[in-house]
Amino acid sequence: MTTPPVWQPSASQAVLKSRAQQLAFVRGFFAQRGVLEVETPVLGRYGVTDPNLDGIGALVAAGSRTDGWLQTSPEYHMKRLLAAGFGSVYQVSRVFRNGELGRRHNPEFSMLEWYRTGFDDVALMAEVSDLVCGWLGCERPGVVQYRDAVKRWAGIDPLEATDHELQRRCEQWLEPEQLAGLGRDGCLDLLMSFAVEPNLGKQRPEFVTGYPASQAALARVSSREGHQVAHRFELYIDGLELCNGYWELTDPQEQRRRFAQDNRLRRHSGKPEMAVDEAFLAAIEAGLPECSGVALGLDRLLMIKLGLEDIGEVLAFPFERA
């Protein structure tokens, strides 16, 4: 197959028409449910502290090093709208993540993110099912607990195993010296990526829920079978992760503690610390309503719809052609 000249789009006209239809479907879906469409900054004053995400900095003022960030997600700004009383909101946005380039990743991609006031994670999973299955015309997802999935596909109990046992299990993919600084969550992420995820959602879409509390990010936690687990879920179809959702944390002190922990992990892994978004924390302090939120990759959803294997096939101009 001949590679088209670099000035031409990598996606066909038929694919881009399907992308337009997808956007129309999304907007119609939320219009029927009375959810407000909003727009928030693509360029913000703060990045994220999450040790697993790297933002792309921007120079806004002459002579500065980095005084702005292309957003990895519209989450903080959307939650400020929630705290201001806007009710349930959604957004289709362009987001940016450094170091993510490959068959399933582009550093700039389309994200659908929405927040539903008064919803817990179970209610939001049902709405995610409505949207995804409504667009794909597929069977509704099953649900598997994170612990059960890791035990089945990686052969180890992620909540009971010692750090040493997890490292030994990971030696199938990395050398012992590479694992030395990986840490417990790093090992769990590796097991998910290599042993578990390729097996998820093969027969039907599949939610994974009940993640360890250490991987709660911005989700609340509760006790289950003697362990603290996060009210977080991810949806997989044919081994491809589509979305990440939370029953949102509303405690400002706990949120500040998690940001501090994120920065400790960043230091430990050799990454720069990130300034904490005080406007976001002030919004939570003012009163974030009970809500759940989810971020869904629209490019990946379109890949599944059209049976395509490379994200470049659903983008007019992926990074190599941008």
Coordinates of C-alpha atoms in Angstrom, one line a residue:
M1 CA 0.0 0.0 0.0
T2 CA 1.4 3.4 -1.0
T3 CA 1.7 6.0 1.7
P4 CA 0.0 9.2 0.7
P5 CA 2.0 12.5 0.5
V6 CA 2.5 14.1 3.9
W7 CA 0.2 17.0 3.1
Q8 CA -2.8 14.8 2.7
P9 CA -5.0 13.6 5.6
S10 CA -4.5 10.1 7.0
A11 CA -8.2 9.6 7.5
S12 CA -10.6 9.0 4.6
Q13 CA -13.6 11.2 3.8
A14 CA -15.9 8.3 4.9
V15 CA -14.1 8.2 8.3
L16 CA -14.4 11.9 8.8
K17 CA -18.1 11.8 8.0
S18 CA -18.5 9.1 10.6
R19 CA -16.6 11.4 13.1
A20 CA -19.1 14.1 12.3
Q21 CA -22.0 11.7 12.9
Q22 CA -20.4 10.7 16.2
L23 CA -20.3 14.3 17.4
A24 CA -24.0 14.8 16.3
F25 CA -24.9 11.6 18.2
V26 CA -23.1 12.8 21.4
R27 CA -24.8 16.2 21.3
G28 CA -28.2 14.7 20.7
F29 CA -27.7 12.2 23.5
F30 CA -27.0 14.9 26.1
A31 CA -29.6 17.3 24.7
Q32 CA -32.2 14.6 25.4
R33 CA -31.0 14.3 29.0
G34 CA -30.8 18.0 29.7
V35 CA -27.0 18.1 30.2
L36 CA -25.4 21.4 29.4
E37 CA -22.6 21.6 26.9
V38 CA -19.7 23.8 28.1
E39 CA -16.3 25.0 26.9
T40 CA -13.3 25.5 29.2
P41 CA -9.7 26.5 28.6
V42 CA -7.5 24.4 26.4
L43 CA -4.5 26.4 27.8
G44 CA -4.6 26.8 31.5
R45 CA -2.4 28.2 34.2
Y46 CA -1.9 24.8 35.9
G47 CA -1.1 21.3 34.8
V48 CA -1.9 18.1 36.7
T49 CA 0.1 16.4 39.6
D50 CA -0.9 12.9 38.5
P51 CA 2.5 11.0 38.3
N52 CA 1.2 9.0 35.4
L53 CA 0.5 12.0 33.2
D54 CA 2.9 14.5 31.6
G55 CA 1.5 17.7 30.3
I56 CA 2.9 20.0 27.5
G57 CA 4.0 23.3 28.8
A58 CA 3.4 26.6 27.0
L59 CA 5.2 30.0 27.1
V60 CA 2.7 32.7 27.5
A61 CA 4.8 35.6 28.6
A62 CA 8.1 36.6 27.0
G63 CA 11.2 35.3 29.0
S64 CA 9.3 32.8 31.0
R65 CA 10.1 29.1 31.0
T66 CA 6.6 27.6 31.5
D67 CA 3.7 29.7 32.6
G68 CA 0.9 27.7 31.1
W69 CA -0.1 24.2 30.3
L70 CA -2.1 22.6 27.5
Q71 CA -4.7 20.7 29.4
T72 CA -4.5 16.9 29.8
S73 CA -8.2 17.0 30.7
P74 CA -10.9 19.7 31.3
E75 CA -11.6 18.2 34.7
Y76 CA -10.5 21.0 37.0
H77 CA -12.3 23.7 35.1
M78 CA -15.5 21.6 34.7
K79 CA -15.6 20.9 38.5
R80 CA -15.3 24.7 39.1
L81 CA -18.5 25.1 37.0
L82 CA -20.1 22.4 39.2
A83 CA -19.1 24.2 42.3
A84 CA -20.6 27.4 40.9
G85 CA -24.0 25.7 40.5
F86 CA -24.1 24.9 36.8
G87 CA -25.5 21.4 37.3
S88 CA -24.7 18.4 35.1
V89 CA -22.3 19.4 32.2
Y90 CA -20.4 17.8 29.3
Q91 CA -17.7 18.9 27.0
V92 CA -16.0 17.7 23.8
S93 CA -12.5 19.0 24.0
R94 CA -9.0 18.7 22.6
V95 CA -6.6 17.5 25.2
F96 CA -2.8 17.0 25.2
R97 CA -0.5 14.5 26.8
N98 CA 3.3 14.5 26.4
G99 CA 5.1 11.2 25.5
E100 CA 2.0 9.5 24.2
L101 CA 2.5 8.5 20.5
G102 CA 1.8 5.2 18.9
R103 CA -0.9 3.0 17.4
R104 CA -3.4 3.8 20.1
H105 CA -2.1 7.2 21.2
N106 CA -1.7 10.7 19.7
P107 CA -0.4 13.6 21.9
E108 CA -3.5 15.6 20.9
F109 CA -6.8 13.8 20.9
S110 CA -10.6 14.3 21.4
M111 CA -12.1 13.7 24.8
L112 CA -15.7 13.6 25.8
E113 CA -15.9 14.4 29.5
W114 CA -19.1 14.8 31.5
Y115 CA -20.3 15.2 35.1
R116 CA -23.6 14.2 36.5
T117 CA -24.8 15.8 39.8
G118 CA -26.5 13.3 42.1
F119 CA -25.0 10.3 40.4
D120 CA -22.8 7.7 42.0
D121 CA -20.4 5.5 40.0
V122 CA -23.0 2.8 39.4
A123 CA -25.5 5.3 37.9
L124 CA -22.8 6.8 35.7
M125 CA -21.7 3.4 34.4
A126 CA -25.3 2.8 33.3
E127 CA -25.3 6.1 31.4
V128 CA -21.9 5.3 29.8
S129 CA -23.4 2.0 28.7
D130 CA -26.4 3.9 27.1
L131 CA -24.1 6.2 25.2
V132 CA -21.4 3.7 24.0
C133 CA -23.9 0.9 23.2
G134 CA -26.3 3.4 21.6
W135 CA -23.5 4.5 19.2
L136 CA -21.9 1.1 18.6
G137 CA -25.1 -0.9 18.6
C138 CA -23.4 -3.5 20.8
E139 CA -24.4 -5.6 23.8
R140 CA -24.4 -3.8 27.2
P141 CA -21.2 -4.3 29.2
G142 CA -20.5 -6.8 31.9
V143 CA -18.8 -5.8 35.1
V144 CA -15.6 -7.4 36.6
Q145 CA -13.9 -6.4 39.9
Y146 CA -10.3 -5.3 39.4
R147 CA -9.1 -7.8 42.0
D148 CA -10.8 -10.7 40.2
A149 CA -9.5 -9.6 36.8
V150 CA -5.9 -9.4 38.0
K151 CA -6.1 -12.8 39.8
R152 CA -7.5 -14.4 36.7
W153 CA -5.2 -13.0 34.1
A154 CA -2.0 -12.1 36.0
G155 CA -2.2 -15.0 38.5
I156 CA -1.7 -12.9 41.6
D157 CA -3.9 -11.2 44.2
P158 CA -3.3 -7.4 43.8
L159 CA -4.7 -6.5 47.2
E160 CA -3.0 -9.3 49.2
A161 CA 0.4 -9.8 47.5
T162 CA 3.5 -8.2 48.9
D163 CA 5.5 -5.7 47.0
H164 CA 8.2 -8.4 46.5
E165 CA 5.7 -10.9 45.2
L166 CA 4.4 -8.3 42.7
Q167 CA 7.9 -7.6 41.5
R168 CA 8.7 -11.2 41.0
R169 CA 5.5 -11.6 39.0
C170 CA 6.6 -8.7 36.8
E171 CA 9.9 -10.2 35.9
Q172 CA 8.3 -11.8 32.9
W173 CA 8.3 -8.4 31.2
L174 CA 11.1 -6.4 32.9
E175 CA 14.5 -7.2 34.4
P176 CA 14.9 -7.1 38.2
E177 CA 17.0 -3.9 38.1
Q178 CA 14.3 -2.2 36.0
L179 CA 11.7 -3.2 38.6
A180 CA 13.7 -1.9 41.6
G181 CA 12.3 1.7 41.4
L182 CA 8.9 0.8 40.0
G183 CA 6.9 0.6 43.3
R184 CA 3.7 -1.2 44.0
D185 CA 1.4 0.7 41.8
G186 CA 3.9 0.7 39.0
C187 CA 4.0 -3.1 39.2
L188 CA 0.2 -3.3 39.2
D189 CA 0.0 -1.0 36.2
L190 CA 2.5 -3.2 34.3
L191 CA 0.4 -6.3 35.1
M192 CA -2.7 -4.6 33.9
S193 CA -1.1 -3.4 30.7
F194 CA 0.6 -6.7 29.7
A195 CA -1.4 -9.5 31.4
V196 CA -4.9 -8.2 32.0
E197 CA -6.0 -5.5 29.5
P198 CA -5.5 -7.6 26.3
N199 CA -8.1 -10.1 27.7
L200 CA -10.8 -7.6 28.7
G201 CA -14.0 -7.0 26.7
K202 CA -13.4 -9.8 24.2
Q203 CA -16.9 -11.3 24.2
R204 CA -18.8 -8.1 25.2
P205 CA -17.8 -4.7 26.5
E206 CA -16.6 -4.9 30.1
F207 CA -16.3 -2.5 33.0
V208 CA -13.5 -2.9 35.5
T209 CA -14.2 -1.5 38.9
G210 CA -13.0 -1.6 42.5
Y211 CA -9.4 -0.4 41.9
P212 CA -7.0 -0.3 44.9
A213 CA -7.3 2.9 47.0
S214 CA -3.7 3.9 45.9
Q215 CA -5.1 4.3 42.4
A216 CA -8.1 6.3 43.3
A217 CA -6.8 9.5 41.7
L218 CA -9.8 11.9 42.3
A219 CA -12.3 9.2 43.3
R220 CA -13.7 8.5 46.7
V221 CA -12.8 5.3 48.5
S222 CA -14.6 2.8 50.7
S223 CA -14.0 -0.5 52.4
R224 CA -14.8 -3.8 50.6
E225 CA -13.9 -7.2 52.0
G226 CA -11.4 -5.7 54.4
H227 CA -9.7 -3.6 51.8
Q228 CA -9.9 0.1 50.8
V229 CA -11.0 0.3 47.2
A230 CA -11.7 3.2 44.8
H231 CA -15.1 4.1 43.3
R232 CA -13.5 4.2 39.9
F233 CA -14.3 2.3 36.7
E234 CA -12.8 1.8 33.3
L235 CA -14.5 0.4 30.2
Y236 CA -12.8 -2.0 27.8
I237 CA -13.8 -3.3 24.4
D238 CA -11.6 -5.9 22.7
G239 CA -8.7 -5.0 25.0
L240 CA -8.9 -1.3 24.3
E241 CA -9.6 1.1 27.2
L242 CA -12.3 3.6 26.3
C243 CA -13.0 5.6 29.5
N244 CA -12.1 6.3 33.1
G245 CA -14.8 7.4 35.6
Y246 CA -15.1 8.3 39.2
W247 CA -17.6 8.8 42.0
E248 CA -15.9 12.1 42.7
L249 CA -14.1 13.1 45.8
T250 CA -15.6 16.2 47.4
D251 CA -13.3 16.5 50.5
P252 CA -10.9 19.4 50.0
Q253 CA -8.4 18.3 52.7
E254 CA -8.2 14.8 51.2
Q255 CA -7.8 16.3 47.8
R256 CA -4.9 18.5 48.9
R257 CA -3.3 15.4 50.6
R258 CA -3.5 13.4 47.4
F259 CA -1.9 16.2 45.4
A260 CA 1.0 16.2 47.9
Q261 CA 1.3 12.5 47.6
D262 CA 1.3 12.8 43.8
N263 CA 4.2 15.2 44.0
R264 CA 6.1 12.9 46.3
L265 CA 5.7 10.1 43.7
R266 CA 6.8 12.5 41.0
R267 CA 10.0 13.3 42.9
H268 CA 10.7 9.7 43.6
S269 CA 10.4 8.9 39.8
G270 CA 12.6 11.8 38.8
K271 CA 9.7 13.9 37.4
P272 CA 9.3 17.7 38.2
E273 CA 6.8 18.6 40.9
M274 CA 3.7 20.4 39.7
A275 CA 2.2 23.5 41.2
V276 CA -1.2 22.8 42.8
D277 CA -4.2 24.5 41.2
E278 CA -5.5 26.5 44.2
A279 CA -8.5 27.8 42.2
F280 CA -9.6 24.2 41.8
L281 CA -9.1 23.5 45.5
A282 CA -11.0 26.7 46.4
A283 CA -13.9 25.4 44.3
I284 CA -14.0 22.2 46.2
E285 CA -13.8 24.1 49.5
A286 CA -16.7 26.2 48.4
G287 CA -18.7 23.0 47.8
L288 CA -18.5 20.5 45.0
P289 CA -21.9 18.8 44.8
E290 CA -22.3 15.1 45.0
C291 CA -21.4 13.9 41.5
S292 CA -19.7 11.4 39.2
G293 CA -17.7 12.1 36.2
V294 CA -16.1 10.2 33.3
A295 CA -13.6 10.9 30.4
L296 CA -14.1 9.0 27.2
G297 CA -11.7 8.9 24.2
L298 CA -13.8 9.7 21.1
D299 CA -11.0 8.7 18.7
R300 CA -10.8 5.2 20.2
L301 CA -14.6 4.9 20.2
L302 CA -14.6 5.7 16.5
M303 CA -11.8 3.1 15.9
I304 CA -14.0 0.5 17.4
K305 CA -17.1 1.6 15.4
L306 CA -15.2 1.3 12.2
G307 CA -13.0 -1.7 13.0
L308 CA -9.7 0.3 12.7
E309 CA -6.5 -0.6 14.5
D310 CA -4.5 2.7 14.3
I311 CA -5.6 6.0 15.8
G312 CA -4.1 7.8 12.8
E313 CA -6.8 6.3 10.6
V314 CA -9.5 8.3 12.4
L315 CA -7.6 11.6 12.6
A316 CA -7.4 14.0 9.7
F317 CA -3.8 14.9 10.7
P318 CA -2.1 12.9 13.4
F319 CA 1.1 14.3 14.9
E320 CA 3.3 13.0 12.1
R321 CA 1.3 15.0 9.6
A322 CA 0.3 18.0 11.8

